[in-house]
């Protein structure tokens, strides 16, 4: 009799253990499953996404040589960021390394290759944010720093402020040891000609090259092996801008945002709209408060909110599970991403 009771107890215990094991498995999956269906276990070791600006980017207006040069620059930027992430470097280091490559390239409207103001100079804006602590830094209207993105990061890490502008920002960045250049370094004939056309009252149109008013801002979001996100954006703003105009790019919450709990975002487009609709923060908020997936949140902001209001542009975003979103409501956006394991894509047009 005792043996029967002991056997029954053992069977019950065994069943209980199995059930328990099953439900804890399911619980784990349920707890880590996101709305777009990806699970924590799917998370790549690292991921990186970039943009090089949104606008009237059309295949028929692009020469093969120019397309190849832009594609090469974007791949070089992705390579620089991947080298950091593959070695176990931080998302912040990857964002900075990636954006340096694009800032150094004359094909993008950031640092070398920046558009000209009405006064015929280059005024640069940038911002930086880390997702694990919501720390952020930004600079606006600077004229002599080779890498504005590093100035934004220095404001974040080495000052008690978030946004510095003009001469003060330059003085701070030089004091932080950043490379100072002669403003002539930023000159490119193409952007200068675009200003001359704007000044002549011509409508700046897409000709054979991509030189409209606000193309080529660069941005990057990275996810590192520790699951941390970081985001950065760097731009020359809009051709023919006046009165120390600042767009969304140096405004945290408008052009850039990062929170490990949701995503990292970098925007490009008509800055005034991105400021008014707090675009980068809105993506985060939709995920945080409404439980939207990355795709739902980014599509709603770019294809609904902005379209309804007349704001043109796009954004790149990456969530903590390595999901990538790159929506835009213009004819094209220079964009690309990679994930650990070899997945990589660089695209220009709507596809
Ligand atoms: N958003 C930038 C600005 O308004 C320009 C751009 O992204 O093309 O300054």
CSV table of C-alpha atoms and ligand atoms in Angstrom, one decimal:
chain,number,residue,atom,x,y,z
A,1,UNK,CA,0.0,0.0,0.0
A,2,UNK,CA,2.8,2.4,1.0
A,3,UNK,CA,4.6,1.6,-2.2
A,4,UNK,CA,1.5,2.5,-4.3
A,5,UNK,CA,1.2,5.8,-2.4
A,6,UNK,CA,4.9,6.5,-2.9
A,7,UNK,CA,4.7,5.7,-6.6
A,8,UNK,CA,1.6,7.9,-7.1
A,9,UNK,CA,3.4,10.8,-5.3
A,10,UNK,CA,6.5,10.3,-7.5
A,11,UNK,CA,4.3,10.3,-10.7
A,12,UNK,CA,2.5,13.5,-9.5
A,13,UNK,CA,5.8,15.2,-8.7
A,14,UNK,CA,7.2,14.2,-12.1
A,15,UNK,CA,4.1,15.6,-13.8
A,16,UNK,CA,4.2,18.8,-11.8
A,17,UNK,CA,7.9,19.3,-12.7
A,18,UNK,CA,7.2,18.8,-16.4
A,19,UNK,CA,4.2,21.2,-16.3
A,20,UNK,CA,6.3,23.7,-14.4
A,21,UNK,CA,9.2,23.4,-16.8
A,22,UNK,CA,6.7,23.8,-19.7
A,23,UNK,CA,5.0,26.9,-18.4
A,24,UNK,CA,8.3,28.6,-17.4
A,25,UNK,CA,9.5,28.1,-20.9
A,26,UNK,CA,6.4,29.5,-22.4
A,27,UNK,CA,6.5,32.4,-19.9
A,28,UNK,CA,10.1,33.3,-20.9
A,29,UNK,CA,9.1,33.3,-24.6
A,30,UNK,CA,6.0,35.3,-23.9
A,31,UNK,CA,7.9,37.8,-21.8
A,32,UNK,CA,10.6,38.4,-24.4
A,33,UNK,CA,8.5,38.2,-27.5
A,34,UNK,CA,8.0,41.6,-29.2
A,35,UNK,CA,5.0,42.7,-31.1
A,36,UNK,CA,6.7,42.2,-34.4
A,37,UNK,CA,7.2,38.5,-33.4
A,38,UNK,CA,10.9,38.6,-32.8
A,39,UNK,CA,12.1,36.9,-29.6
A,40,UNK,CA,15.1,37.8,-27.4
A,41,UNK,CA,16.9,34.7,-28.6
A,42,UNK,CA,16.7,36.1,-32.1
A,43,UNK,CA,18.7,39.2,-31.2
A,44,UNK,CA,21.8,39.5,-33.3
A,45,UNK,CA,25.1,40.0,-31.4
A,46,UNK,CA,25.2,43.5,-32.8
A,47,UNK,CA,23.5,45.6,-35.4
A,48,UNK,CA,24.0,49.0,-37.2
A,49,UNK,CA,21.8,51.2,-39.3
A,50,UNK,CA,22.7,54.4,-41.2
A,51,UNK,CA,21.2,57.1,-43.4
A,52,UNK,CA,22.7,59.6,-45.7
A,53,UNK,CA,19.7,61.8,-46.1
A,54,UNK,CA,16.2,61.7,-47.7
A,55,UNK,CA,14.8,63.6,-50.6
A,56,UNK,CA,14.2,63.6,-54.4
A,57,UNK,CA,16.7,60.8,-55.0
A,58,UNK,CA,15.7,59.3,-58.3
A,59,UNK,CA,17.5,56.6,-60.4
A,60,UNK,CA,17.0,58.7,-63.6
A,61,UNK,CA,18.9,61.6,-62.0
A,62,UNK,CA,21.8,59.5,-60.8
A,63,UNK,CA,25.0,58.7,-62.8
A,64,UNK,CA,26.5,55.2,-62.3
A,65,UNK,CA,29.7,56.8,-61.0
A,66,UNK,CA,28.0,58.9,-58.4
A,67,UNK,CA,25.8,56.0,-57.3
A,68,UNK,CA,28.9,53.7,-57.0
A,69,UNK,CA,30.8,56.4,-55.0
A,70,UNK,CA,27.9,57.0,-52.6
A,71,UNK,CA,27.4,53.2,-52.1
A,72,UNK,CA,31.1,52.8,-51.4
A,73,UNK,CA,31.1,55.6,-48.8
A,74,UNK,CA,28.1,54.0,-47.1
A,75,UNK,CA,29.7,50.6,-47.1
A,76,UNK,CA,32.9,52.1,-45.7
A,77,UNK,CA,30.8,53.8,-42.9
A,78,UNK,CA,29.1,50.4,-42.1
A,79,UNK,CA,32.5,48.7,-42.1
A,80,UNK,CA,33.9,51.3,-39.6
A,81,UNK,CA,31.0,50.7,-37.2
A,82,UNK,CA,31.0,47.0,-37.6
A,83,UNK,CA,34.8,46.9,-36.8
A,84,UNK,CA,33.9,48.5,-33.4
A,85,UNK,CA,31.0,46.3,-32.7
A,86,UNK,CA,32.6,43.0,-33.8
A,87,UNK,CA,35.4,43.6,-31.3
A,88,UNK,CA,32.9,44.1,-28.5
A,89,UNK,CA,33.0,47.9,-28.6
A,90,UNK,CA,30.2,50.1,-27.4
A,91,UNK,CA,27.3,51.3,-29.5
A,92,UNK,CA,28.4,54.8,-28.8
A,93,UNK,CA,31.9,54.2,-30.2
A,94,UNK,CA,30.3,52.5,-33.2
A,95,UNK,CA,28.0,55.4,-33.9
A,96,UNK,CA,30.9,57.9,-33.7
A,97,UNK,CA,33.2,55.8,-35.9
A,98,UNK,CA,30.5,55.3,-38.5
A,99,UNK,CA,29.5,59.0,-38.7
A,100,UNK,CA,33.1,60.1,-39.0
A,101,UNK,CA,33.3,58.3,-42.3
A,102,UNK,CA,30.2,60.0,-43.6
A,103,UNK,CA,31.3,63.4,-42.2
A,104,UNK,CA,34.6,63.0,-44.1
A,105,UNK,CA,32.8,62.2,-47.4
A,106,UNK,CA,31.9,65.1,-49.7
A,107,UNK,CA,28.8,63.2,-50.8
A,108,UNK,CA,26.8,63.9,-47.7
A,109,UNK,CA,25.5,67.1,-46.2
A,110,UNK,CA,27.5,66.9,-43.0
A,111,UNK,CA,31.0,68.3,-42.2
A,112,UNK,CA,32.9,68.0,-45.5
A,113,UNK,CA,30.2,68.5,-48.1
A,114,UNK,CA,27.8,70.5,-45.9
A,115,UNK,CA,25.4,72.9,-47.6
A,116,UNK,CA,26.0,76.7,-47.5
A,117,UNK,CA,24.1,79.3,-45.5
A,118,UNK,CA,22.8,82.4,-47.1
A,119,UNK,CA,26.0,84.1,-45.9
A,120,UNK,CA,28.1,81.6,-47.8
A,121,UNK,CA,29.5,79.7,-44.9
A,122,UNK,CA,28.9,76.2,-43.5
A,123,UNK,CA,27.1,75.9,-40.1
A,124,UNK,CA,27.1,72.4,-38.7
A,125,UNK,CA,24.7,70.7,-36.3
A,126,UNK,CA,24.9,67.3,-34.6
A,127,UNK,CA,23.5,65.3,-31.7
A,128,UNK,CA,24.3,62.1,-29.8
A,129,UNK,CA,22.3,60.0,-27.3
A,130,UNK,CA,22.9,56.8,-25.4
A,131,UNK,CA,20.0,54.4,-24.7
A,132,UNK,CA,21.1,52.9,-21.4
A,133,UNK,CA,21.0,56.2,-19.5
A,134,UNK,CA,19.3,58.8,-21.8
A,135,UNK,CA,22.4,60.9,-21.7
A,136,UNK,CA,22.6,63.3,-24.6
A,137,UNK,CA,24.7,66.0,-26.2
A,138,UNK,CA,24.3,68.3,-29.1
A,139,UNK,CA,26.0,71.2,-30.9
A,140,UNK,CA,24.5,73.8,-33.3
A,141,UNK,CA,25.9,76.3,-35.7
A,142,UNK,CA,29.5,75.4,-35.5
A,143,UNK,CA,31.9,76.3,-38.3
A,144,UNK,CA,35.4,74.9,-37.5
A,145,UNK,CA,35.2,71.4,-36.0
A,146,UNK,CA,36.1,68.6,-38.3
A,147,UNK,CA,33.8,66.1,-36.7
A,148,UNK,CA,30.7,67.7,-35.3
A,149,UNK,CA,29.4,64.3,-34.0
A,150,UNK,CA,32.4,64.1,-31.7
A,151,UNK,CA,31.6,67.6,-30.4
A,152,UNK,CA,28.0,66.4,-29.6
A,153,UNK,CA,29.4,63.4,-27.8
A,154,UNK,CA,31.9,65.5,-25.9
A,155,UNK,CA,29.0,67.8,-24.7
A,156,UNK,CA,27.3,64.6,-23.5
A,157,UNK,CA,30.3,63.1,-21.7
A,158,UNK,CA,32.4,66.1,-20.7
A,159,UNK,CA,29.9,68.9,-19.8
A,160,UNK,CA,26.9,69.3,-17.6
A,161,UNK,CA,24.8,70.5,-20.6
A,162,UNK,CA,23.0,69.0,-23.5
A,163,UNK,CA,23.1,71.6,-26.2
A,164,UNK,CA,25.8,74.2,-27.0
A,165,UNK,CA,25.8,76.5,-29.9
A,166,UNK,CA,28.1,78.8,-32.0
A,167,UNK,CA,31.3,80.2,-30.6
A,168,UNK,CA,30.8,78.7,-27.2
A,169,UNK,CA,30.3,75.2,-28.6
A,170,UNK,CA,33.5,75.6,-30.7
A,171,UNK,CA,35.5,76.9,-27.6
A,172,UNK,CA,34.2,74.0,-25.6
A,173,UNK,CA,35.1,71.4,-28.2
A,174,UNK,CA,38.5,72.8,-28.8
A,175,UNK,CA,39.1,72.6,-25.1
A,176,UNK,CA,38.0,69.0,-25.1
A,177,UNK,CA,40.8,68.3,-27.6
A,178,UNK,CA,38.7,67.9,-30.8
A,179,UNK,CA,40.2,68.6,-34.2
A,180,UNK,CA,39.7,72.2,-35.3
A,181,UNK,CA,39.9,73.0,-39.1
A,182,UNK,CA,39.9,76.1,-41.2
A,183,UNK,CA,36.2,76.7,-42.3
A,184,UNK,CA,37.4,76.4,-45.9
A,185,UNK,CA,37.9,72.7,-45.3
A,186,UNK,CA,34.1,72.2,-45.6
A,187,UNK,CA,33.9,73.8,-49.1
A,188,UNK,CA,32.6,71.7,-52.0
A,189,UNK,CA,31.9,73.2,-55.4
A,190,UNK,CA,28.7,71.3,-55.8
A,191,UNK,CA,27.1,72.7,-52.6
A,192,UNK,CA,28.4,76.2,-53.3
A,193,UNK,CA,26.8,76.1,-56.8
A,194,UNK,CA,23.5,75.0,-55.1
A,195,UNK,CA,23.7,78.1,-52.9
A,196,UNK,CA,24.4,80.3,-56.0
A,197,UNK,CA,21.3,78.9,-57.7
A,198,UNK,CA,19.2,79.5,-54.6
A,199,UNK,CA,20.5,83.0,-54.3
A,200,UNK,CA,19.7,83.7,-57.9
A,201,UNK,CA,16.1,82.9,-57.0
A,202,UNK,CA,16.1,79.7,-59.0
A,203,UNK,CA,14.2,76.8,-57.5
A,204,UNK,CA,16.9,74.4,-56.6
A,205,UNK,CA,15.9,71.4,-58.6
A,206,UNK,CA,17.2,67.9,-59.0
A,207,UNK,CA,19.5,68.0,-62.0
A,208,UNK,CA,21.9,65.3,-62.7
A,209,UNK,CA,23.1,65.3,-59.1
A,210,UNK,CA,21.6,65.3,-55.7
A,211,UNK,CA,21.9,68.9,-54.5
A,212,UNK,CA,18.5,70.0,-53.3
A,213,UNK,CA,18.1,72.1,-50.2
A,214,UNK,CA,18.3,69.5,-47.5
A,215,UNK,CA,19.8,66.3,-48.8
A,216,UNK,CA,22.5,64.3,-47.2
A,217,UNK,CA,22.2,64.6,-43.5
A,218,UNK,CA,23.8,61.6,-41.9
A,219,UNK,CA,22.7,59.4,-39.0
A,220,UNK,CA,23.5,56.2,-37.3
A,221,UNK,CA,22.0,53.9,-34.7
A,222,UNK,CA,23.9,51.0,-33.2
A,223,UNK,CA,23.2,48.0,-30.9
A,224,UNK,CA,26.1,46.5,-29.2
A,225,UNK,CA,26.8,43.1,-27.7
A,226,UNK,CA,25.7,44.3,-24.3
A,227,UNK,CA,22.3,45.2,-25.7
A,228,UNK,CA,22.9,49.0,-25.5
A,229,UNK,CA,21.7,51.3,-28.1
A,230,UNK,CA,23.2,54.7,-29.2
A,231,UNK,CA,22.1,57.2,-31.9
A,232,UNK,CA,23.7,60.1,-33.6
A,233,UNK,CA,22.9,62.6,-36.4
A,234,UNK,CA,25.1,65.2,-38.2
A,235,UNK,CA,24.2,67.8,-40.8
A,236,UNK,CA,24.9,71.1,-42.5
A,237,UNK,CA,21.1,71.9,-42.3
A,238,UNK,CA,19.4,73.5,-45.3
A,239,UNK,CA,20.9,75.4,-48.2
A,240,UNK,CA,20.5,79.2,-47.9
A,241,UNK,CA,19.5,79.0,-44.2
A,242,UNK,CA,19.7,82.3,-42.3
A,243,UNK,CA,19.5,83.9,-38.9
A,244,UNK,CA,21.4,81.0,-37.2
A,245,UNK,CA,18.6,78.6,-38.1
A,246,UNK,CA,18.7,75.3,-36.4
A,247,UNK,CA,16.8,72.2,-37.7
A,248,UNK,CA,15.9,69.0,-35.9
A,249,UNK,CA,19.3,67.4,-36.1
A,250,UNK,CA,20.7,69.0,-33.0
A,251,UNK,CA,17.4,68.7,-31.1
A,252,UNK,CA,17.2,65.6,-28.9
A,253,UNK,CA,13.7,64.2,-29.3
A,254,UNK,CA,13.3,65.7,-32.7
A,255,UNK,CA,16.2,64.5,-34.8
A,256,UNK,CA,17.7,61.9,-32.4
A,257,UNK,CA,16.6,59.7,-29.6
A,258,UNK,CA,17.7,56.5,-27.9
A,259,UNK,CA,16.3,54.3,-25.1
A,260,UNK,CA,17.3,50.7,-24.6
A,261,UNK,CA,13.7,50.0,-23.5
A,262,UNK,CA,12.4,50.9,-27.0
A,263,UNK,CA,14.7,52.0,-29.8
A,264,UNK,CA,17.3,54.4,-31.2
A,265,UNK,CA,16.3,56.8,-33.9
A,266,UNK,CA,18.0,59.3,-36.3
A,267,UNK,CA,15.9,61.5,-38.6
A,268,UNK,CA,16.4,63.4,-41.8
A,269,UNK,CA,14.1,65.7,-43.7
A,270,UNK,CA,12.4,69.0,-43.3
A,271,UNK,CA,13.7,69.9,-39.9
A,272,UNK,CA,10.9,72.3,-38.9
A,273,UNK,CA,8.3,69.5,-39.1
A,274,UNK,CA,10.5,67.1,-37.3
A,275,UNK,CA,10.9,69.6,-34.4
A,276,UNK,CA,7.1,70.4,-34.3
A,277,UNK,CA,6.1,66.7,-34.2
A,278,UNK,CA,9.0,65.6,-31.9
A,279,UNK,CA,9.5,62.8,-34.4
A,280,UNK,CA,12.3,60.8,-32.8
A,281,UNK,CA,10.6,60.9,-29.4
A,282,UNK,CA,7.2,60.1,-30.9
A,283,UNK,CA,8.6,56.8,-32.2
A,284,UNK,CA,9.9,56.0,-28.7
A,285,UNK,CA,6.6,57.1,-27.0
A,286,UNK,CA,4.5,55.0,-29.3
A,287,UNK,CA,6.5,51.9,-28.4
A,288,UNK,CA,6.7,52.8,-24.7
A,289,UNK,CA,3.2,53.9,-24.0
A,290,UNK,CA,1.1,52.2,-26.7
A,291,UNK,CA,3.1,49.0,-27.0
A,292,UNK,CA,3.7,49.6,-30.7
A,293,UNK,CA,6.3,47.5,-32.5
A,294,UNK,CA,9.2,49.4,-34.1
A,295,UNK,CA,7.6,49.1,-37.6
A,296,UNK,CA,4.2,50.3,-36.4
A,297,UNK,CA,5.7,53.2,-34.5
A,298,UNK,CA,8.0,54.4,-37.4
A,299,UNK,CA,5.4,53.9,-40.1
A,300,UNK,CA,2.8,55.9,-38.2
A,301,UNK,CA,5.1,58.8,-37.7
A,302,UNK,CA,6.6,59.0,-41.2
A,303,UNK,CA,3.6,57.9,-43.2
A,304,UNK,CA,0.7,59.3,-41.2
A,305,UNK,CA,1.6,62.2,-38.9
A,306,UNK,CA,4.2,63.8,-41.2
A,307,UNK,CA,2.3,63.1,-44.4
A,308,UNK,CA,-0.9,64.6,-43.0
A,309,UNK,CA,1.0,67.7,-42.0
A,310,UNK,CA,3.2,68.1,-45.1
A,311,UNK,CA,6.5,67.2,-43.5
A,312,UNK,CA,8.9,65.3,-45.9
A,313,UNK,CA,11.7,63.0,-44.8
A,314,UNK,CA,12.5,59.7,-43.2
A,315,UNK,CA,14.3,58.1,-40.3
A,316,UNK,CA,16.3,55.1,-39.4
A,317,UNK,CA,15.5,53.1,-36.2
A,318,UNK,CA,16.8,50.0,-34.4
A,319,UNK,CA,15.3,48.4,-31.4
A,320,UNK,CA,17.0,46.4,-28.6
A,321,UNK,CA,16.2,43.1,-30.4
A,322,UNK,CA,18.0,44.2,-33.5
A,323,UNK,CA,14.8,45.0,-35.6
A,324,UNK,CA,15.5,47.6,-38.2
A,325,UNK,CA,13.1,50.2,-39.7
A,326,UNK,CA,14.0,52.7,-42.4
A,327,UNK,CA,10.8,54.4,-43.5
A,328,UNK,CA,10.7,57.6,-45.7
A,329,UNK,CA,8.0,59.6,-47.5
A,330,UNK,CA,10.3,61.1,-50.1
A,331,UNK,CA,11.2,59.5,-53.4
A,332,UNK,CA,14.4,58.1,-51.9
A,333,UNK,CA,16.6,57.9,-48.8
A,334,UNK,CA,20.2,56.8,-48.7
A,335,UNK,CA,20.1,54.0,-46.1
A,336,UNK,CA,21.7,50.8,-45.1
A,337,UNK,CA,22.1,48.4,-42.2
A,338,UNK,CA,24.0,45.3,-41.1
A,339,UNK,CA,23.6,42.6,-38.5
A,340,UNK,CA,26.1,40.2,-37.0
A,341,UNK,CA,26.2,37.1,-39.1
A,342,UNK,CA,26.6,38.9,-42.4
A,343,UNK,CA,23.2,40.4,-43.2
A,344,UNK,CA,23.8,43.8,-45.0
A,345,UNK,CA,21.9,46.1,-47.3
A,346,UNK,CA,22.5,49.5,-48.8
A,347,UNK,CA,19.6,51.2,-50.8
A,348,UNK,CA,18.8,54.6,-52.3
A,349,UNK,CA,15.4,54.4,-53.9
A,350,UNK,CA,11.9,53.2,-53.0
A,351,UNK,CA,11.8,49.4,-53.6
B,1,LIG,N1,16.9,67.7,-41.0
B,1,LIG,C1,17.9,68.6,-41.5
B,1,LIG,C2,17.6,70.0,-41.1
B,1,LIG,O1,16.4,70.4,-41.3
B,1,LIG,C3,18.1,68.5,-43.0
B,1,LIG,C4,18.1,67.1,-43.5
B,1,LIG,O2,17.9,66.1,-42.8
B,1,LIG,O3,18.2,66.9,-44.8
B,1,LIG,O4,18.5,70.7,-40.8
